[in-house]
mmCIF file of C-alpha atoms and ligand atoms in Angstrom:
data_model
loop_
_atom_site.group_PDB
_atom_site.id
_atom_site.type_symbol
_atom_site.label_atom_id
_atom_site.label_comp_id
_atom_site.label_asym_id
_atom_site.label_seq_id
_atom_site.Cartn_x
_atom_site.Cartn_y
_atom_site.Cartn_z
ATOM 1 C CA MET A 1 -33.320 -46.532 43.346
ATOM 2 C CA PHE A 2 -32.991 -44.377 40.217
ATOM 3 C CA ASP A 3 -29.579 -42.697 40.082
ATOM 4 C CA LEU A 4 -29.396 -40.002 37.414
ATOM 5 C CA GLU A 5 -25.675 -39.386 37.853
ATOM 6 C CA LYS A 6 -24.903 -43.014 37.006
ATOM 7 C CA LEU A 7 -26.741 -42.657 33.696
ATOM 8 C CA VAL A 8 -25.001 -39.430 32.636
ATOM 9 C CA ARG A 9 -21.885 -39.791 30.472
ATOM 10 C CA PRO A 10 -18.750 -39.204 32.592
ATOM 11 C CA ASN A 11 -17.477 -36.367 30.349
ATOM 12 C CA ILE A 12 -20.829 -34.568 30.671
ATOM 13 C CA ARG A 13 -20.894 -35.035 34.445
ATOM 14 C CA LYS A 14 -17.520 -33.258 34.582
ATOM 15 C CA LEU A 15 -18.347 -30.634 31.927
ATOM 16 C CA LYS A 16 -17.563 -27.004 32.699
ATOM 17 C CA PRO A 17 -20.143 -25.261 30.484
ATOM 18 C CA TYR A 18 -19.475 -22.157 28.398
ATOM 19 C CA HIS A 19 -20.242 -19.042 30.362
ATOM 20 C CA SER A 20 -21.961 -16.588 28.069
ATOM 21 C CA ALA A 21 -21.745 -12.818 28.407
ATOM 22 C CA ARG A 22 -25.484 -12.364 28.948
ATOM 23 C CA GLN A 23 -25.721 -14.716 31.937
ATOM 24 C CA ASP A 24 -24.510 -12.097 34.413
ATOM 25 C CA PHE A 25 -25.628 -8.723 32.964
ATOM 26 C CA SER A 26 -28.284 -7.896 30.397
ATOM 27 C CA ASP A 27 -28.512 -4.119 31.029
ATOM 28 C CA GLY A 28 -25.960 -1.326 31.298
ATOM 29 C CA LEU A 29 -23.187 -0.145 29.038
ATOM 30 C CA LEU A 30 -22.672 -3.481 27.344
ATOM 31 C CA LEU A 31 -19.181 -3.698 25.906
ATOM 32 C CA ASP A 32 -18.639 -7.311 26.893
ATOM 33 C CA ALA A 33 -19.760 -9.483 23.996
ATOM 34 C CA ASN A 34 -18.128 -7.977 20.895
ATOM 35 C CA GLU A 35 -21.495 -7.028 19.454
ATOM 36 C CA ASN A 36 -21.838 -4.274 16.852
ATOM 37 C CA SER A 37 -23.886 -1.380 18.197
ATOM 38 C CA CYS A 38 -22.442 1.264 15.836
ATOM 39 C CA GLY A 39 -25.466 1.795 13.607
ATOM 40 C CA ALA A 40 -25.848 -1.828 12.608
ATOM 41 C CA PRO A 41 -28.180 -1.648 9.570
ATOM 42 C CA PHE A 42 -30.644 -4.429 10.393
ATOM 43 C CA GLY A 43 -30.808 -4.763 14.103
ATOM 44 C CA ASN A 44 -31.057 -1.693 16.259
ATOM 45 C CA SER A 45 -34.809 -1.074 16.469
ATOM 46 C CA SER A 46 -35.541 -4.572 17.711
ATOM 47 C CA ARG A 47 -32.171 -4.851 19.425
ATOM 48 C CA LEU A 48 -31.051 -7.587 17.084
ATOM 49 C CA HIS A 49 -27.496 -6.360 17.412
ATOM 50 C CA ARG A 50 -27.501 -7.885 20.885
ATOM 51 C CA TYR A 51 -27.228 -11.583 21.649
ATOM 52 C CA PRO A 52 -30.463 -13.147 22.910
ATOM 53 C CA SER A 53 -30.970 -14.395 26.436
ATOM 54 C CA PRO A 54 -29.172 -17.721 26.912
ATOM 55 C CA THR A 55 -32.143 -19.112 28.862
ATOM 56 C CA HIS A 56 -35.280 -17.039 27.995
ATOM 57 C CA PRO A 57 -36.749 -17.084 31.518
ATOM 58 C CA LYS A 58 -39.881 -15.067 30.606
ATOM 59 C CA LEU A 59 -40.851 -17.375 27.758
ATOM 60 C CA ARG A 60 -40.105 -20.451 29.858
ATOM 61 C CA GLU A 61 -42.272 -18.974 32.641
ATOM 62 C CA LYS A 62 -45.226 -18.686 30.233
ATOM 63 C CA ILE A 63 -44.704 -22.272 29.089
ATOM 64 C CA ALA A 64 -44.446 -23.487 32.689
ATOM 65 C CA ARG A 65 -47.715 -21.764 33.660
ATOM 66 C CA TRP A 66 -49.461 -23.211 30.626
ATOM 67 C CA ARG A 67 -48.556 -26.789 31.520
ATOM 68 C CA GLY A 68 -48.674 -26.432 35.312
ATOM 69 C CA VAL A 69 -45.009 -27.051 36.050
ATOM 70 C CA ASP A 70 -42.166 -25.011 37.503
ATOM 71 C CA VAL A 71 -39.969 -22.965 35.177
ATOM 72 C CA LYS A 72 -37.066 -25.187 36.314
ATOM 73 C CA ASN A 73 -38.798 -28.088 34.541
ATOM 74 C CA VAL A 74 -38.781 -26.314 31.164
ATOM 75 C CA PHE A 75 -36.119 -26.280 28.438
ATOM 76 C CA THR A 76 -36.567 -24.504 25.119
ATOM 77 C CA GLY A 77 -34.735 -25.876 22.093
ATOM 78 C CA VAL A 78 -34.495 -25.532 18.342
ATOM 79 C CA GLY A 79 -37.453 -27.846 17.696
ATOM 80 C CA SER A 80 -37.992 -31.126 19.506
ATOM 81 C CA ASP A 81 -35.124 -32.386 17.417
ATOM 82 C CA GLU A 82 -32.680 -30.425 19.584
ATOM 83 C CA GLY A 83 -34.206 -32.002 22.689
ATOM 84 C CA ILE A 84 -33.634 -35.499 21.291
ATOM 85 C CA ASP A 85 -30.091 -34.625 20.205
ATOM 86 C CA LEU A 86 -29.167 -33.208 23.630
ATOM 87 C CA LEU A 87 -30.594 -36.189 25.526
ATOM 88 C CA TYR A 88 -28.455 -38.530 23.432
ATOM 89 C CA ARG A 89 -25.410 -36.351 24.030
ATOM 90 C CA ILE A 90 -25.999 -36.341 27.788
ATOM 91 C CA PHE A 91 -26.761 -40.013 28.322
ATOM 92 C CA CYS A 92 -25.370 -42.111 25.472
ATOM 93 C CA ARG A 93 -21.697 -42.908 24.943
ATOM 94 C CA PRO A 94 -21.071 -43.104 21.179
ATOM 95 C CA GLY A 95 -20.178 -46.587 20.008
ATOM 96 C CA ARG A 96 -21.292 -48.163 23.295
ATOM 97 C CA ASP A 97 -24.752 -47.176 24.476
ATOM 98 C CA ARG A 98 -28.157 -48.028 23.118
ATOM 99 C CA ILE A 99 -31.641 -46.576 22.864
ATOM 100 C CA LEU A 100 -34.967 -48.384 22.480
ATOM 101 C CA THR A 101 -37.682 -47.368 20.051
ATOM 102 C CA THR A 102 -41.091 -48.822 19.216
ATOM 103 C CA PRO A 103 -41.620 -48.796 15.427
ATOM 104 C CA PRO A 104 -43.465 -47.724 13.458
ATOM 105 C CA THR A 105 -42.537 -44.336 14.877
ATOM 106 C CA TYR A 106 -40.908 -40.957 14.215
ATOM 107 C CA GLY A 107 -37.761 -41.421 12.128
ATOM 108 C CA MET A 108 -35.554 -38.825 13.838
ATOM 109 C CA TYR A 109 -34.993 -41.022 16.908
ATOM 110 C CA THR A 110 -32.950 -43.382 14.763
ATOM 111 C CA VAL A 111 -31.389 -40.759 12.481
ATOM 112 C CA SER A 112 -30.124 -38.830 15.489
ATOM 113 C CA ALA A 113 -28.870 -42.082 17.079
ATOM 114 C CA ASP A 114 -27.029 -42.927 13.849
ATOM 115 C CA ILE A 115 -25.419 -39.485 13.837
ATOM 116 C CA HIS A 116 -24.158 -40.097 17.368
ATOM 117 C CA ASN A 117 -23.158 -43.708 16.654
ATOM 118 C CA ILE A 118 -25.648 -44.996 19.213
ATOM 119 C CA LYS A 119 -27.240 -48.421 18.647
ATOM 120 C CA VAL A 120 -31.006 -48.678 18.296
ATOM 121 C CA ASP A 121 -33.012 -51.655 19.553
ATOM 122 C CA GLU A 122 -36.547 -51.929 18.294
ATOM 123 C CA VAL A 123 -39.622 -53.535 19.855
ATOM 124 C CA LEU A 124 -42.555 -53.286 17.477
ATOM 125 C CA LEU A 125 -45.907 -51.928 18.538
ATOM 126 C CA THR A 126 -48.820 -54.369 18.480
ATOM 127 C CA GLU A 127 -50.472 -54.948 15.119
ATOM 128 C CA GLU A 128 -53.549 -52.852 14.328
ATOM 129 C CA GLU A 129 -53.858 -51.329 17.852
ATOM 130 C CA PHE A 130 -50.291 -49.923 17.697
ATOM 131 C CA GLN A 131 -49.703 -50.168 21.455
ATOM 132 C CA PRO A 132 -46.287 -50.720 23.107
ATOM 133 C CA CYS A 133 -45.479 -54.211 24.457
ATOM 134 C CA PRO A 134 -44.159 -53.459 27.949
ATOM 135 C CA GLU A 135 -42.756 -56.910 28.841
ATOM 136 C CA GLN A 136 -40.927 -57.216 25.527
ATOM 137 C CA ILE A 137 -39.518 -53.730 25.965
ATOM 138 C CA LEU A 138 -38.099 -54.569 29.393
ATOM 139 C CA ALA A 139 -36.752 -57.864 28.057
ATOM 140 C CA ALA A 140 -34.812 -55.930 25.394
ATOM 141 C CA VAL A 141 -33.018 -53.728 27.965
ATOM 142 C CA THR A 142 -29.253 -54.255 28.323
ATOM 143 C CA GLU A 143 -26.633 -52.695 30.602
ATOM 144 C CA GLU A 144 -26.028 -50.150 27.843
ATOM 145 C CA THR A 145 -29.680 -49.177 27.235
ATOM 146 C CA LYS A 146 -30.098 -45.574 28.336
ATOM 147 C CA ILE A 147 -33.235 -44.168 26.754
ATOM 148 C CA LEU A 148 -36.686 -45.471 25.787
ATOM 149 C CA LEU A 149 -38.506 -43.286 23.254
ATOM 150 C CA LEU A 150 -42.300 -43.427 23.182
ATOM 151 C CA CYS A 151 -44.288 -41.255 20.820
ATOM 152 C CA SER A 152 -47.857 -40.539 21.901
ATOM 153 C CA PRO A 153 -49.854 -39.640 19.847
ATOM 154 C CA ASN A 154 -47.610 -41.718 17.644
ATOM 155 C CA ASN A 155 -46.325 -40.660 14.255
ATOM 156 C CA PRO A 156 -47.269 -42.224 11.779
ATOM 157 C CA THR A 157 -50.095 -44.248 13.376
ATOM 158 C CA GLY A 158 -51.903 -41.327 15.066
ATOM 159 C CA ASN A 159 -53.001 -43.154 18.233
ATOM 160 C CA THR A 160 -52.097 -42.450 21.857
ATOM 161 C CA PHE A 161 -50.584 -45.097 24.117
ATOM 162 C CA GLU A 162 -52.610 -46.426 27.043
ATOM 163 C CA ARG A 163 -51.838 -44.454 30.160
ATOM 164 C CA GLU A 164 -51.352 -47.417 32.476
ATOM 165 C CA THR A 165 -48.907 -49.085 30.061
ATOM 166 C CA VAL A 166 -46.881 -45.883 29.831
ATOM 167 C CA ARG A 167 -46.952 -45.427 33.608
ATOM 168 C CA TRP A 168 -45.724 -49.009 34.126
ATOM 169 C CA LEU A 169 -42.876 -48.403 31.679
ATOM 170 C CA VAL A 170 -41.876 -45.127 33.344
ATOM 171 C CA GLU A 171 -41.793 -46.927 36.696
ATOM 172 C CA GLU A 172 -40.022 -50.103 35.548
ATOM 173 C CA PHE A 173 -37.634 -48.942 32.798
ATOM 174 C CA PRO A 174 -34.154 -48.522 34.317
ATOM 175 C CA GLY A 175 -33.186 -45.487 32.205
ATOM 176 C CA ILE A 176 -34.747 -42.315 30.835
ATOM 177 C CA VAL A 177 -38.244 -42.563 29.351
ATOM 178 C CA VAL A 178 -38.965 -39.903 26.731
ATOM 179 C CA ILE A 179 -42.590 -39.336 25.725
ATOM 180 C CA ASP A 180 -42.766 -37.337 22.525
ATOM 181 C CA GLU A 181 -46.020 -35.396 22.631
ATOM 182 C CA ALA A 182 -45.609 -33.387 19.433
ATOM 183 C CA TYR A 183 -49.310 -33.971 18.653
ATOM 184 C CA ILE A 184 -50.792 -33.972 22.166
ATOM 185 C CA ASP A 185 -52.982 -30.883 21.644
ATOM 186 C CA PHE A 186 -54.971 -32.713 18.967
ATOM 187 C CA SER A 187 -55.747 -35.500 21.426
ATOM 188 C CA ASP A 188 -58.418 -35.727 24.114
ATOM 189 C CA THR A 189 -55.971 -37.450 26.455
ATOM 190 C CA LYS A 190 -53.990 -35.680 29.138
ATOM 191 C CA SER A 191 -50.387 -34.601 28.622
ATOM 192 C CA TRP A 192 -47.665 -36.270 30.701
ATOM 193 C CA ALA A 193 -45.823 -32.935 31.051
ATOM 194 C CA ALA A 194 -46.796 -32.215 34.674
ATOM 195 C CA GLU A 195 -45.774 -35.751 35.681
ATOM 196 C CA VAL A 196 -42.089 -34.865 35.251
ATOM 197 C CA GLN A 197 -42.391 -33.409 38.737
ATOM 198 C CA HIS A 198 -43.084 -36.892 40.111
ATOM 199 C CA TYR A 199 -40.814 -39.197 38.085
ATOM 200 C CA PRO A 200 -37.015 -38.645 38.127
ATOM 201 C CA ASN A 201 -36.554 -40.428 34.783
ATOM 202 C CA LEU A 202 -39.444 -38.932 32.770
ATOM 203 C CA VAL A 203 -38.889 -36.482 29.916
ATOM 204 C CA VAL A 204 -41.717 -35.058 27.783
ATOM 205 C CA LEU A 205 -41.138 -33.403 24.414
ATOM 206 C CA GLN A 206 -43.566 -30.909 22.896
ATOM 207 C CA THR A 207 -43.282 -28.439 20.057
ATOM 208 C CA LEU A 208 -44.826 -25.298 18.615
ATOM 209 C CA SER A 209 -44.512 -26.856 15.129
ATOM 210 C CA LYS A 210 -47.903 -28.594 15.151
ATOM 211 C CA SER A 211 -50.829 -27.276 17.249
ATOM 212 C CA PHE A 212 -49.368 -23.745 17.408
ATOM 213 C CA GLY A 213 -48.813 -23.638 13.642
ATOM 214 C CA LEU A 214 -45.283 -22.274 14.109
ATOM 215 C CA ALA A 215 -43.037 -24.878 12.486
ATOM 216 C CA GLY A 216 -41.033 -22.064 10.875
ATOM 217 C CA ILE A 217 -39.754 -20.564 14.115
ATOM 218 C CA ARG A 218 -38.265 -23.874 15.384
ATOM 219 C CA LEU A 219 -39.304 -23.875 19.027
ATOM 220 C CA GLY A 220 -39.392 -27.185 20.854
ATOM 221 C CA ILE A 221 -40.033 -27.692 24.544
ATOM 222 C CA THR A 222 -38.602 -30.310 26.865
ATOM 223 C CA PHE A 223 -40.290 -30.892 30.219
ATOM 224 C CA ALA A 224 -38.092 -32.818 32.640
ATOM 225 C CA PRO A 225 -36.970 -33.011 36.268
ATOM 226 C CA GLU A 226 -34.771 -30.041 37.195
ATOM 227 C CA SER A 227 -31.611 -32.174 37.326
ATOM 228 C CA ILE A 228 -32.073 -33.226 33.673
ATOM 229 C CA ILE A 229 -32.944 -29.663 32.562
ATOM 230 C CA ASP A 230 -29.720 -28.478 34.251
ATOM 231 C CA TYR A 231 -27.694 -30.880 32.117
ATOM 232 C CA MET A 232 -29.518 -29.766 28.957
ATOM 233 C CA MET A 233 -28.725 -26.133 29.763
ATOM 234 C CA LYS A 234 -25.045 -27.019 30.159
ATOM 235 C CA VAL A 235 -24.773 -28.951 26.909
ATOM 236 C CA LYS A 236 -26.799 -26.733 24.554
ATOM 237 C CA ALA A 237 -25.238 -24.034 22.374
ATOM 238 C CA PRO A 238 -24.991 -20.798 24.409
ATOM 239 C CA TYR A 239 -27.668 -18.860 22.485
ATOM 240 C CA ASN A 240 -29.746 -21.641 20.935
ATOM 241 C CA ILE A 241 -33.049 -19.738 20.758
ATOM 242 C CA ASN A 242 -32.868 -16.540 18.740
ATOM 243 C CA LYS A 243 -34.736 -13.328 19.569
ATOM 244 C CA LEU A 244 -37.215 -13.495 16.685
ATOM 245 C CA THR A 245 -38.257 -17.012 17.647
ATOM 246 C CA ALA A 246 -38.606 -16.107 21.329
ATOM 247 C CA LYS A 247 -40.740 -13.067 20.450
ATOM 248 C CA LYS A 248 -43.134 -15.016 18.182
ATOM 249 C CA ALA A 249 -43.391 -17.849 20.696
ATOM 250 C CA ALA A 250 -44.219 -15.421 23.537
ATOM 251 C CA GLU A 251 -46.904 -13.788 21.361
ATOM 252 C CA ALA A 252 -48.444 -17.201 20.743
ATOM 253 C CA PHE A 253 -48.635 -17.909 24.477
ATOM 254 C CA ASP A 254 -50.428 -14.566 24.892
ATOM 255 C CA ASN A 255 -53.027 -15.744 22.343
ATOM 256 C CA LEU A 256 -53.900 -19.219 23.533
ATOM 257 C CA ASP A 257 -57.597 -18.731 22.676
ATOM 258 C CA THR A 258 -56.691 -18.404 19.004
ATOM 259 C CA ILE A 259 -54.539 -21.532 19.212
ATOM 260 C CA SER A 260 -57.410 -23.462 20.858
ATOM 261 C CA ALA A 261 -59.897 -22.359 18.199
ATOM 262 C CA ASN A 262 -57.475 -23.429 15.508
ATOM 263 C CA ILE A 263 -56.995 -26.861 17.113
ATOM 264 C CA SER A 264 -60.790 -27.360 17.286
ATOM 265 C CA ALA A 265 -61.107 -26.459 13.605
ATOM 266 C CA ILE A 266 -58.400 -28.980 12.666
ATOM 267 C CA LYS A 267 -60.114 -31.701 14.714
ATOM 268 C CA GLU A 268 -63.401 -31.012 12.921
ATOM 269 C CA GLU A 269 -61.676 -31.039 9.577
ATOM 270 C CA ARG A 270 -59.996 -34.326 10.542
ATOM 271 C CA ASN A 271 -63.485 -35.848 10.975
ATOM 272 C CA ARG A 272 -64.698 -34.445 7.682
ATOM 273 C CA LEU A 273 -61.621 -35.720 5.830
ATOM 274 C CA ARG A 274 -62.061 -39.144 7.440
ATOM 275 C CA SER A 275 -65.695 -39.410 6.293
ATOM 276 C CA ALA A 276 -64.853 -38.315 2.755
ATOM 277 C CA LEU A 277 -61.935 -40.764 2.488
ATOM 278 C CA GLN A 278 -64.008 -43.600 3.884
ATOM 279 C CA ALA A 279 -66.382 -43.281 0.963
ATOM 280 C CA LEU A 280 -63.612 -43.924 -1.596
ATOM 281 C CA PRO A 281 -63.214 -47.450 -3.002
ATOM 282 C CA VAL A 282 -59.369 -47.318 -2.858
ATOM 283 C CA VAL A 283 -59.457 -46.758 0.894
ATOM 284 C CA GLN A 284 -59.358 -49.997 2.891
ATOM 285 C CA LYS A 285 -58.922 -48.640 6.397
ATOM 286 C CA ILE A 286 -58.454 -45.369 8.218
ATOM 287 C CA TYR A 287 -56.843 -45.773 11.604
ATOM 288 C CA PRO A 288 -58.150 -43.796 14.600
ATOM 289 C CA SER A 289 -56.198 -40.539 14.931
ATOM 290 C CA GLU A 290 -55.560 -38.179 17.809
ATOM 291 C CA ALA A 291 -53.141 -36.119 15.729
ATOM 292 C CA ASN A 292 -53.402 -33.699 12.796
ATOM 293 C CA PHE A 293 -52.958 -36.464 10.245
ATOM 294 C CA LEU A 294 -54.595 -39.738 9.236
ATOM 295 C CA LEU A 295 -52.901 -43.047 8.518
ATOM 296 C CA VAL A 296 -54.819 -44.569 5.642
ATOM 297 C CA LYS A 297 -54.474 -48.080 4.264
ATOM 298 C CA VAL A 298 -55.166 -48.299 0.536
ATOM 299 C CA SER A 299 -54.937 -51.036 -2.066
ATOM 300 C CA ASN A 300 -51.867 -49.633 -3.860
ATOM 301 C CA ALA A 301 -50.164 -46.977 -1.722
ATOM 302 C CA LYS A 302 -47.002 -46.403 -3.766
ATOM 303 C CA GLU A 303 -48.965 -45.885 -6.963
ATOM 304 C CA ILE A 304 -51.422 -43.472 -5.361
ATOM 305 C CA TYR A 305 -48.632 -41.565 -3.698
ATOM 306 C CA GLU A 306 -46.834 -41.147 -7.026
ATOM 307 C CA GLN A 307 -49.963 -40.214 -8.962
ATOM 308 C CA LEU A 308 -50.861 -37.559 -6.410
ATOM 309 C CA ALA A 309 -47.297 -36.217 -6.413
ATOM 310 C CA ALA A 310 -47.454 -35.910 -10.207
ATOM 311 C CA GLN A 311 -50.417 -33.562 -9.680
ATOM 312 C CA GLY A 312 -48.519 -31.564 -7.073
ATOM 313 C CA ILE A 313 -50.363 -33.096 -4.107
ATOM 314 C CA ILE A 314 -47.784 -34.307 -1.655
ATOM 315 C CA ILE A 315 -48.627 -36.796 1.060
ATOM 316 C CA ARG A 316 -46.336 -39.242 2.839
ATOM 317 C CA TYR A 317 -45.833 -42.848 1.721
ATOM 318 C CA ARG A 318 -45.372 -45.010 4.835
ATOM 319 C CA GLY A 319 -45.752 -48.464 3.254
ATOM 320 C CA HIS A 320 -42.103 -49.340 3.962
ATOM 321 C CA GLU A 321 -42.585 -48.973 7.733
ATOM 322 C CA PRO A 322 -43.261 -52.117 9.761
ATOM 323 C CA LEU A 323 -47.007 -52.782 10.323
ATOM 324 C CA CYS A 324 -47.875 -50.031 7.805
ATOM 325 C CA GLU A 325 -48.122 -51.989 4.573
ATOM 326 C CA ASN A 326 -49.865 -49.883 1.916
ATOM 327 C CA GLY A 327 -50.026 -46.997 4.389
ATOM 328 C CA LEU A 328 -50.289 -43.343 3.451
ATOM 329 C CA ARG A 329 -50.004 -40.557 5.992
ATOM 330 C CA ILE A 330 -52.121 -37.557 5.143
ATOM 331 C CA THR A 331 -51.830 -34.240 6.989
ATOM 332 C CA VAL A 332 -55.157 -32.534 7.689
ATOM 333 C CA GLY A 333 -54.906 -29.351 5.633
ATOM 334 C CA ARG A 334 -57.168 -26.356 5.160
ATOM 335 C CA PRO A 335 -60.714 -27.242 4.002
ATOM 336 C CA GLU A 336 -59.993 -26.262 0.393
ATOM 337 C CA GLU A 337 -56.747 -28.275 0.395
ATOM 338 C CA ASN A 338 -58.552 -31.321 1.728
ATOM 339 C CA ASP A 339 -61.235 -30.881 -0.942
ATOM 340 C CA GLN A 340 -58.562 -30.841 -3.618
ATOM 341 C CA LEU A 341 -57.013 -34.038 -2.247
ATOM 342 C CA ILE A 342 -60.397 -35.747 -2.039
ATOM 343 C CA SER A 343 -61.359 -34.906 -5.606
ATOM 344 C CA ALA A 344 -57.947 -36.063 -6.887
ATOM 345 C CA LEU A 345 -58.391 -39.363 -5.052
ATOM 346 C CA LYS A 346 -61.904 -39.702 -6.445
ATOM 347 C CA GLU A 347 -60.498 -39.328 -9.950
ATOM 348 C CA LEU A 348 -57.836 -41.941 -9.259
ATOM 349 C CA SER A 349 -60.477 -44.333 -7.934
ATOM 350 C CA GLN A 350 -62.339 -44.320 -11.243
HETATM 351 C C1 LIG B 1 -43.389 -37.206 16.706
HETATM 352 C C2 LIG B 1 -42.662 -36.001 16.261
HETATM 353 N N1 LIG B 1 -41.807 -35.413 17.093
HETATM 354 C C3 LIG B 1 -41.140 -34.304 16.720
HETATM 355 C C4 LIG B 1 -41.315 -33.752 15.469
HETATM 356 C C5 LIG B 1 -40.517 -32.550 15.071
HETATM 357 O O1 LIG B 1 -40.737 -31.536 15.907
HETATM 358 P P1 LIG B 1 -39.938 -30.155 15.738
HETATM 359 O O2 LIG B 1 -40.470 -29.474 14.547
HETATM 360 O O3 LIG B 1 -40.245 -29.463 17.017
HETATM 361 O O4 LIG B 1 -38.469 -30.510 15.623
HETATM 362 C C6 LIG B 1 -42.185 -34.336 14.569
HETATM 363 C C7 LIG B 1 -42.344 -33.754 13.225
HETATM 364 O O5 LIG B 1 -42.931 -34.259 12.331
HETATM 365 C C8 LIG B 1 -42.869 -35.491 14.972
HETATM 366 O O6 LIG B 1 -43.720 -36.110 14.147
#
């Protein structure tokens, strides 16, 4: 039987969270929070002199409707990175506990673990197919292993993980399973978000940084069972999401047709970029992608990366990652940006 309380750090279980002024009253003569309402020069018209909502229920309601979950299953954070950070803080005792990752994958899982002094165990994905190895993952679990991080579609490989493998891991892994779906809207596979209502240990991360084109506002979403969301709410900074971010995010959810059209255009452009790259002699392999980037294997990745950078074209060298020898990760840009990249690569090929 899964017991969430046993996984939570004892100090967090006992935590008395900060009680912010705006939790009880948001209207009235508000002289409770030491704000400056005496003609503050920048804020009054958009009420920026007031603290934001600590929990943004209206925005979370929109997100919940969009993914078919209850608002109690939704947490909004400063990017997905805040979600990862909070989960470590809730479940992992510094210097003692461990997380499991499946490289090659998103680097922040380990950076954040290093910041918290949490040990990282790694079980590589399979070669070429880049799928998780479920038996090896379970074999690597120790008494101290608290979180398994799966990234699907995976950064930097671009593929999604097979649904039945993920389901087996969610059911068999004794701790929290996080599925990072930063790129899910570029994929034809179904999100795991609604499944958090059925699995007590499942957490799904999404973000407005990719498919919504809003990396600058820093809005990440965590879908999780209510009991985990409650802990995240207790541990987060009192006013983590600012008013400007909440406003832009809400506007985006009122314009989902535009977002969908934009995603379709990126997927088409991904195909066009793939075909153009395939025709270049330096390109040895382009891996299948369900994200807004392509992992490309070339003959001399470091050199190409540096030569492009010298021309002001910046892509990501991934050749140092396991299973990614001579790998370059290329974001699908606007058509004219992709054209510029393709012609630069053509020149380099000559
Ligand atoms: C897999 C993955 N998760 C999360 C993020 C970061 O998301 P956010 O901007 O919401 O912090 C990235 C960014 O590149 C990513 O590749």
